Amino acid sequence: MTDGFFKYQAQTSPYPLALEISHAKGSYIYDTNNKAYLDFVAGVSACTLGHCHPKIVDAIKNQADKYLHVMVYGEYAQQPAVDLCAFIAKHLPAPLESTYLVNSGTEAIEGALKLARRVTGRSQIIAAHNAYHGNTMGSLSLMDFEERKAPFRPLLPDINHITFNYEPHLKHITTKTAAVIVETIQGGAGFIEPENNYLTVLKAKCKAVGALLILDEIQPGIGRTGKLFGFENYNVIPDIVVTGKGLGGGLPIGAFTASKAHMDTLQDSPKLGHITTFGGNPLIAASALATLKEVVNSDLMAEALIKEQVIRQHLKHPLITQIRGRGLMLAALTTSADITNKVILEAQNQGLILFWLLFEPKAIRITPPLTISIAQIIDGCGIIIDLLDNISDHN
Ligand SMILES: Cc1ncc(COP(=O)(O)O)c(C=O)c1O
């Protein structure tokens, strides 16, 4: 299979992991030799309920028997999308009640940026250093790593950057600012939480100058931090909340939610202010709704915080300097990028899936499915500790 993978499938890097997948179930992925891999990554925070959760599979099968794509987003009333948007509205604080469904996280970010410009009539967008919001032109424009942006310029103009958690930079938010966009917990930067009421103060500053606050919940959202939305941990209500990844239960999705008054601006002058063919797709909406219902109606969110403590207890090692993050959005930092690389690559041989973070080379990503068991967590942590012991012995 890998021959075709390298020959015909466009690559994102010269060194993909290239695991040959046979099937996946619960917390395990199986390769074509039927070797099991315990999944500490969950498709990069996407597989909230693990792999092929029966309630998600049932929801998809039931919907597949009724209808698939019937019309572009926004024309026909389709029960799965209506129910999904209503569920999201019910679980978000006022005035966040109108949701636009799209196909990926980055598309939801694009929609949120357009909405902010439309609502405020302003153009300036302020993002944070070390942020990641996706890879389409608008989302890429928000990133501040010039080496990653330069080959694709010209990008969006009127983007400025502030340092996350650094209050003196809030003075750059002015009456020219359409929106400030930050990740609720910075992901690629190393799972950095907001500190000292930063998000509360940031929202107050935005409000004072008439700018909108967009929170990117694409990684922290959907129960991963012990709350359905990560921002519920930090005493803030954004003007626009963007979700994706874990919302889909293993299928591709993005969504941005705002007040009805704000969202209505996309439908008029010009009409069709944002359009998409497949957004709100019934199969995907059914899968997302099944995921949300299970997260909300089970103990998974409370358990995420207990599982965090188990991980923290079982990942104590001289080569681990720090564990950042909250709930099941954790990053273990080792003493060097080299050690992190060795652990991630060797873990795969040992039957444990780990992964990197985009901009923090010392970080080992630990974002397992919320459904992982305590015993499985202890097994996986044991593999990491053995690998680190081995590295210590050879140094
Ligand atoms: C915080 C954050 N925002 C946006 C995105 C983009 O989402 P997608 O890859 O679905 O376009 C990601 C993806 O990793 C992300 O982590």
Coordinates of N, CA and C in Angstrom, one line a residue, residues 286-385:
A286 N -25.1 14.2 11.3 CA -25.6 13.1 12.2 C -24.5 12.5 13.1
S287 N -23.3 12.4 12.5 CA -22.2 11.9 13.3 C -21.8 12.9 14.4
A288 N -21.8 14.2 14.0 CA -21.5 15.3 15.0 C -22.5 15.3 16.1
L289 N -23.8 15.2 15.8 CA -24.8 15.2 16.8 C -24.7 14.0 17.8
A290 N -24.4 12.9 17.2 CA -24.2 11.7 18.1 C -23.0 11.9 19.0
T291 N -22.0 12.5 18.5 CA -20.8 12.8 19.3 C -21.1 13.7 20.4
L292 N -21.7 14.8 20.1 CA -22.1 15.8 21.1 C -23.0 15.2 22.2
K293 N -24.0 14.5 21.8 CA -24.9 13.9 22.7 C -24.2 13.0 23.7
E294 N -23.3 12.2 23.2 CA -22.6 11.2 24.1 C -21.7 12.0 25.0
V295 N -21.0 13.0 24.5 CA -20.1 13.8 25.4 C -20.9 14.5 26.5
V296 N -22.0 15.0 26.2 CA -22.8 15.8 27.1 C -23.6 14.8 28.1
N297 N -24.0 13.7 27.6 CA -24.9 12.8 28.4 C -24.1 11.7 29.2
S298 N -22.8 11.7 29.1 CA -22.0 10.7 29.8 C -21.1 11.4 30.8
D299 N -20.2 10.7 31.5 CA -19.3 11.3 32.4 C -18.0 11.6 31.8
L300 N -17.9 11.6 30.5 CA -16.6 11.7 29.8 C -15.9 13.0 30.1
M301 N -16.7 14.1 30.3 CA -16.0 15.4 30.5 C -15.3 15.4 31.9
A302 N -16.1 15.0 32.9 CA -15.6 14.9 34.3 C -14.4 14.0 34.3
E303 N -14.5 12.8 33.6 CA -13.4 11.8 33.6 C -12.2 12.4 32.9
A304 N -12.3 13.3 32.0 CA -11.1 13.8 31.3 C -10.2 14.5 32.3
L305 N -10.8 15.1 33.4 CA -9.9 15.7 34.4 C -9.2 14.7 35.3
I306 N -10.0 13.6 35.5 CA -9.4 12.5 36.3 C -8.2 11.9 35.5
K307 N -8.5 11.6 34.2 CA -7.5 11.0 33.4 C -6.3 11.9 33.2
E308 N -6.5 13.2 33.2 CA -5.3 14.1 33.2 C -4.4 13.9 34.4
Q309 N -5.0 13.7 35.6 CA -4.2 13.5 36.8 C -3.5 12.1 36.7
V310 N -4.1 11.1 36.1 CA -3.5 9.8 36.0 C -2.2 10.0 35.1
I311 N -2.4 10.7 34.0 CA -1.3 10.9 33.0 C -0.2 11.7 33.8
R312 N -0.5 12.7 34.5 CA 0.5 13.5 35.2 C 1.3 12.7 36.2
Q313 N 0.5 11.8 36.9 CA 1.2 10.9 37.9 C 2.1 9.9 37.2
H314 N 1.7 9.4 36.1 CA 2.4 8.3 35.5 C 3.5 8.7 34.5
L315 N 3.6 10.0 34.2 CA 4.6 10.5 33.3 C 5.7 11.3 34.1
K316 N 6.1 10.8 35.2 CA 7.2 11.5 36.0 C 8.5 10.9 35.6
H317 N 9.4 11.7 35.0 CA 10.7 11.2 34.6 C 11.7 12.4 34.5
P318 N 12.9 12.1 34.8 CA 13.9 13.2 34.8 C 14.0 13.9 33.4
L319 N 13.7 13.1 32.3 CA 13.8 13.7 31.0 C 12.5 14.5 30.6
I320 N 11.5 14.4 31.4 CA 10.3 15.2 31.2 C 10.3 16.5 32.1
T321 N 10.4 17.6 31.5 CA 10.5 18.9 32.3 C 9.2 19.4 32.7
Q322 N 8.1 19.2 31.9 CA 6.9 19.8 32.2 C 5.7 19.1 31.5
I323 N 4.6 19.2 32.0 CA 3.4 18.7 31.2 C 2.4 19.9 31.2
R324 N 2.2 20.3 30.0 CA 1.3 21.5 29.8 C -0.1 21.1 29.3
G325 N -1.0 22.0 29.6 CA -2.4 21.7 29.0 C -3.4 21.4 30.1
R326 N -4.5 20.9 29.7 CA -5.7 20.7 30.6 C -6.5 19.5 30.1
G327 N -7.0 18.7 31.0 CA -7.8 17.6 30.6 C -7.0 16.6 29.7
L328 N -7.6 16.3 28.6 CA -6.9 15.4 27.7 C -6.3 16.1 26.5
M329 N -5.9 17.3 26.7 CA -5.2 18.1 25.8 C -3.8 18.5 26.4
L330 N -2.9 17.5 26.4 CA -1.7 17.6 27.2 C -0.4 17.5 26.3
A331 N 0.6 18.2 26.7 CA 1.9 18.1 26.0 C 3.0 17.8 27.0
A332 N 3.7 16.7 26.8 CA 4.8 16.4 27.7 C 6.1 16.9 27.1
L333 N 6.8 17.9 27.7 CA 8.0 18.4 27.2 C 9.2 17.7 27.7
T334 N 10.0 17.2 26.8 CA 11.2 16.5 27.2 C 12.4 17.6 27.2
T335 N 13.6 17.1 27.5 CA 14.7 18.1 27.6 C 15.2 18.5 26.3
S336 N 14.9 17.8 25.2 CA 15.4 18.2 23.9 C 14.5 17.7 22.7
A337 N 14.5 18.4 21.6 CA 13.8 18.0 20.4 C 14.2 16.6 20.0
D338 N 15.5 16.3 20.1 CA 16.0 15.0 19.7 C 15.4 13.8 20.5
I339 N 15.3 14.0 21.8 CA 14.6 13.0 22.7 C 13.2 12.9 22.3
T340 N 12.5 14.0 22.1 CA 11.1 13.9 21.7 C 10.9 13.1 20.4
N341 N 11.7 13.4 19.4 CA 11.7 12.7 18.2 C 11.9 11.2 18.4
K342 N 12.9 10.8 19.2 CA 13.1 9.4 19.4 C 11.9 8.7 20.1
V343 N 11.4 9.4 21.1 CA 10.2 8.8 21.8 C 9.1 8.6 20.8
I344 N 8.8 9.6 20.0 CA 7.6 9.5 19.2 C 7.8 8.4 18.1
L345 N 9.0 8.3 17.5 CA 9.2 7.3 16.5 C 9.3 5.9 17.1
E346 N 10.0 5.8 18.2 CA 10.1 4.4 18.8 C 8.8 4.0 19.4
A347 N 8.0 4.9 19.9 CA 6.7 4.5 20.5 C 5.9 3.7 19.4
Q348 N 5.9 4.2 18.2 CA 5.1 3.5 17.1 C 5.6 2.1 17.0
N349 N 6.9 1.8 17.1 CA 7.3 0.4 17.0 C 6.8 -0.4 18.2
Q350 N 6.6 0.3 19.4 CA 6.2 -0.4 20.6 C 4.7 -0.5 20.7
G351 N 4.0 0.0 19.6 CA 2.5 -0.1 19.6 C 1.8 1.1 20.3
L352 N 2.4 2.2 20.3 CA 1.8 3.4 20.9 C 1.9 4.6 19.9
I353 N 0.7 5.2 19.6 CA 0.7 6.3 18.7 C 0.9 7.6 19.5
L354 N 2.0 8.3 19.2 CA 2.2 9.7 19.7 C 2.4 10.6 18.5
F355 N 2.5 11.9 18.8 CA 2.7 12.8 17.7 C 3.3 14.1 18.2
W356 N 3.7 15.0 17.2 CA 4.4 16.2 17.5 C 3.3 17.4 17.7
L357 N 3.8 18.5 18.2 CA 3.0 19.8 18.1 C 3.8 20.6 17.0
L358 N 3.0 21.5 16.3 CA 3.6 22.1 15.1 C 4.9 23.0 15.5
F359 N 4.8 23.8 16.5 CA 5.9 24.8 16.7 C 6.7 24.6 18.0
E360 N 6.4 23.5 18.7 CA 7.2 23.2 20.0 C 7.9 21.9 19.9
P361 N 9.1 21.9 19.4 CA 9.8 20.6 19.0 C 10.1 19.7 20.2
K362 N 10.0 20.2 21.4 CA 10.2 19.4 22.6 C 9.0 18.7 23.1
A363 N 7.8 19.0 22.5 CA 6.6 18.5 23.0 C 6.1 17.2 22.4
I364 N 5.7 16.3 23.3 CA 5.0 15.1 22.9 C 3.5 15.3 23.0
R365 N 2.8 15.1 22.0 CA 1.3 15.4 22.0 C 0.6 14.2 22.7
I366 N -0.2 14.5 23.7 CA -1.0 13.4 24.4 C -2.4 13.9 24.4
T367 N -3.1 13.5 23.3 CA -4.5 13.9 23.2 C -5.4 12.7 22.8
P368 N -5.5 11.7 23.7 CA -6.2 10.5 23.4 C -7.7 10.7 23.3
P369 N -8.4 9.7 22.8 CA -9.8 9.8 22.8 C -10.3 10.0 24.2
L370 N -11.4 10.7 24.4 CA -12.0 10.9 25.7 C -12.4 9.6 26.3
T371 N -12.7 8.6 25.5 CA -13.2 7.3 25.9 C -12.0 6.3 26.3
I372 N -10.8 6.8 26.3 CA -9.7 5.9 26.7 C -9.9 5.5 28.1
S373 N -9.5 4.2 28.5 CA -9.7 3.8 29.9 C -8.4 4.1 30.7
I374 N -8.6 4.1 32.0 CA -7.5 4.4 32.9 C -6.4 3.4 32.7
A375 N -6.8 2.1 32.5 CA -5.8 1.0 32.3 C -5.0 1.3 31.0
Q376 N -5.7 1.7 30.0 CA -5.0 2.0 28.7 C -4.0 3.2 28.9
I377 N -4.5 4.2 29.6 CA -3.6 5.3 29.9 C -2.3 4.9 30.6
I378 N -2.5 4.0 31.6 CA -1.3 3.6 32.4 C -0.4 2.7 31.5
D379 N -1.0 1.9 30.6 CA -0.1 1.1 29.7 C 0.7 2.1 28.8
G380 N 0.0 3.1 28.2 CA 0.7 4.0 27.3 C 1.8 4.8 28.0
C381 N 1.5 5.3 29.2 CA 2.5 6.1 29.9 C 3.7 5.2 30.2
G382 N 3.4 3.9 30.5 CA 4.5 2.9 30.8 C 5.4 2.8 29.7
I383 N 4.9 2.8 28.5 CA 5.7 2.6 27.3 C 6.6 3.9 27.1
I384 N 6.0 5.1 27.4 CA 6.8 6.3 27.3 C 7.9 6.3 28.3
I385 N 7.6 5.9 29.5 CA 8.7 5.9 30.6 C 9.8 4.9 30.2

